[in-house]
């Protein structure tokens, strides 16, 4: 009986964390980041295969980080100048 209660407690904690992360605003941010990551990786892969651009794979995540920063700054500005 005790192992089941430990599993239930861990399951409840993970559900609480997931429910905090799984909001509608966070879904939009995550989708935008994943889309940008997918586009940058696919562009780099195609460029590398065709020989058009020699890609440095260490900087492939920079566009995703830029999108995240733009989303954070725009959200902060929107909340700052929101009319009450």
C-alpha positions as protocol buffer text, in pm:
chain_id: "A"
residue {
  index: 1
  type: UNK
  ca { x: 0 y: 0 z: 0 }
}
residue {
  index: 2
  type: UNK
  ca { x: 277 y: 248 z: 76 }
}
residue {
  index: 3
  type: UNK
  ca { x: 441 y: 229 z: -266 }
}
residue {
  index: 4
  type: UNK
  ca { x: 110 y: 318 z: -431 }
}
residue {
  index: 5
  type: UNK
  ca { x: 73 y: 628 z: -215 }
}
residue {
  index: 6
  type: UNK
  ca { x: 426 y: 738 z: -301 }
}
residue {
  index: 7
  type: UNK
  ca { x: 350 y: 696 z: -669 }
}
residue {
  index: 8
  type: UNK
  ca { x: 24 y: 889 z: -628 }
}
residue {
  index: 9
  type: UNK
  ca { x: 204 y: 1175 z: -451 }
}
residue {
  index: 10
  type: UNK
  ca { x: 467 y: 1193 z: -725 }
}
residue {
  index: 11
  type: UNK
  ca { x: 193 y: 1175 z: -988 }
}
residue {
  index: 12
  type: UNK
  ca { x: 0 y: 1460 z: -821 }
}
residue {
  index: 13
  type: UNK
  ca { x: 315 y: 1676 z: -804 }
}
residue {
  index: 14
  type: UNK
  ca { x: 392 y: 1618 z: -1169 }
}
residue {
  index: 15
  type: UNK
  ca { x: 31 y: 1696 z: -1264 }
}
residue {
  index: 16
  type: UNK
  ca { x: 47 y: 2025 z: -1072 }
}
residue {
  index: 17
  type: UNK
  ca { x: 369 y: 2123 z: -1248 }
}
residue {
  index: 18
  type: UNK
  ca { x: 232 y: 2026 z: -1589 }
}
residue {
  index: 19
  type: UNK
  ca { x: -91 y: 2216 z: -1525 }
}
residue {
  index: 20
  type: UNK
  ca { x: 110 y: 2529 z: -1442 }
}
residue {
  index: 21
  type: UNK
  ca { x: 315 y: 2496 z: -1760 }
}
residue {
  index: 22
  type: UNK
  ca { x: 27 y: 2389 z: -1982 }
}
residue {
  index: 23
  type: UNK
  ca { x: -155 y: 2723 z: -2011 }
}
residue {
  index: 24
  type: UNK
  ca { x: -281 y: 2875 z: -2334 }
}
residue {
  index: 25
  type: UNK
  ca { x: -17 y: 3150 z: -2337 }
}
residue {
  index: 26
  type: UNK
  ca { x: 263 y: 2903 z: -2274 }
}
residue {
  index: 27
  type: UNK
  ca { x: 135 y: 2677 z: -2552 }
}
residue {
  index: 28
  type: UNK
  ca { x: 164 y: 2965 z: -2798 }
}
residue {
  index: 29
  type: UNK
  ca { x: 519 y: 3044 z: -2684 }
}
residue {
  index: 30
  type: UNK
  ca { x: 624 y: 2680 z: -2701 }
}
residue {
  index: 31
  type: UNK
  ca { x: 470 y: 2638 z: -3047 }
}
residue {
  index: 32
  type: UNK
  ca { x: 645 y: 2951 z: -3174 }
}
residue {
  index: 33
  type: UNK
  ca { x: 980 y: 2836 z: -3036 }
}
residue {
  index: 34
  type: UNK
  ca { x: 940 y: 2486 z: -3181 }
}
residue {
  index: 35
  type: UNK
  ca { x: 840 y: 2627 z: -3520 }
}
residue {
  index: 36
  type: UNK
  ca { x: 1141 y: 2858 z: -3525 }
}
residue {
  index: 37
  type: UNK
  ca { x: 1372 y: 2575 z: -3418 }
}
residue {
  index: 38
  type: UNK
  ca { x: 1230 y: 2346 z: -3686 }
}
residue {
  index: 39
  type: UNK
  ca { x: 1267 y: 2613 z: -3954 }
}
residue {
  index: 40
  type: UNK
  ca { x: 1625 y: 2698 z: -3859 }
}
residue {
  index: 41
  type: UNK
  ca { x: 1730 y: 2333 z: -3842 }
}
residue {
  index: 42
  type: UNK
  ca { x: 1565 y: 2250 z: -4174 }
}
residue {
  index: 43
  type: UNK
  ca { x: 1719 y: 2557 z: -4342 }
}
residue {
  index: 44
  type: UNK
  ca { x: 2062 y: 2467 z: -4203 }
}
residue {
  index: 45
  type: UNK
  ca { x: 2027 y: 2103 z: -4307 }
}
residue {
  index: 46
  type: UNK
  ca { x: 1920 y: 2190 z: -4663 }
}
residue {
  index: 47
  type: UNK
  ca { x: 2195 y: 2453 z: -4693 }
}
residue {
  index: 48
  type: UNK
  ca { x: 2454 y: 2205 z: -4572 }
}
residue {
  index: 49
  type: UNK
  ca { x: 2340 y: 1933 z: -4813 }
}
residue {
  index: 50
  type: UNK
  ca { x: 2331 y: 2162 z: -5117 }
}
residue {
  index: 51
  type: UNK
  ca { x: 2659 y: 2329 z: -5027 }
}
residue {
  index: 52
  type: UNK
  ca { x: 2502 y: 2674 z: -5043 }
}
residue {
  index: 53
  type: UNK
  ca { x: 2614 y: 2780 z: -4695 }
}
residue {
  index: 54
  type: UNK
  ca { x: 2856 y: 2612 z: -4459 }
}
residue {
  index: 55
  type: UNK
  ca { x: 2664 y: 2594 z: -4131 }
}
residue {
  index: 56
  type: UNK
  ca { x: 2816 y: 2625 z: -3786 }
}
residue {
  index: 57
  type: UNK
  ca { x: 2592 y: 2390 z: -3590 }
}
residue {
  index: 58
  type: UNK
  ca { x: 2684 y: 2555 z: -3258 }
}
residue {
  index: 59
  type: UNK
  ca { x: 2475 y: 2864 z: -3338 }
}
residue {
  index: 60
  type: UNK
  ca { x: 2166 y: 2688 z: -3472 }
}
residue {
  index: 61
  type: UNK
  ca { x: 1961 y: 2774 z: -3159 }
}
residue {
  index: 62
  type: UNK
  ca { x: 2011 y: 3150 z: -3181 }
}
residue {
  index: 63
  type: UNK
  ca { x: 1693 y: 3217 z: -3387 }
}
residue {
  index: 64
  type: UNK
  ca { x: 1485 y: 3028 z: -3132 }
}
residue {
  index: 65
  type: UNK
  ca { x: 1632 y: 3231 z: -2849 }
}
residue {
  index: 66
  type: UNK
  ca { x: 1563 y: 3552 z: -3041 }
}
residue {
  index: 67
  type: UNK
  ca { x: 1200 y: 3453 z: -3089 }
}
residue {
  index: 68
  type: UNK
  ca { x: 1172 y: 3377 z: -2717 }
}
residue {
  index: 69
  type: UNK
  ca { x: 1318 y: 3718 z: -2630 }
}
residue {
  index: 70
  type: UNK
  ca { x: 1081 y: 3895 z: -2868 }
}
residue {
  index: 71
  type: UNK
  ca { x: 783 y: 3716 z: -2715 }
}
residue {
  index: 72
  type: UNK
  ca { x: 895 y: 3797 z: -2361 }
}
residue {
  index: 73
  type: UNK
  ca { x: 959 y: 4165 z: -2440 }
}
residue {
  index: 74
  type: UNK
  ca { x: 632 y: 4209 z: -2629 }
}
residue {
  index: 75
  type: UNK
  ca { x: 437 y: 4043 z: -2346 }
}
residue {
  index: 76
  type: UNK
  ca { x: 608 y: 4265 z: -2089 }
}
residue {
  index: 77
  type: UNK
  ca { x: 533 y: 4578 z: -2290 }
}
residue {
  index: 78
  type: UNK
  ca { x: 173 y: 4473 z: -2346 }
}
residue {
  index: 79
  type: UNK
  ca { x: 126 y: 4410 z: -1973 }
}
residue {
  index: 80
  type: UNK
  ca { x: 301 y: 4737 z: -1885 }
}
residue {
  index: 81
  type: UNK
  ca { x: 73 y: 4953 z: -2098 }
}
residue {
  index: 82
  type: UNK
  ca { x: -247 y: 4757 z: -2042 }
}
residue {
  index: 83
  type: UNK
  ca { x: -546 y: 4977 z: -1964 }
}
residue {
  index: 84
  type: UNK
  ca { x: -722 y: 4890 z: -1642 }
}
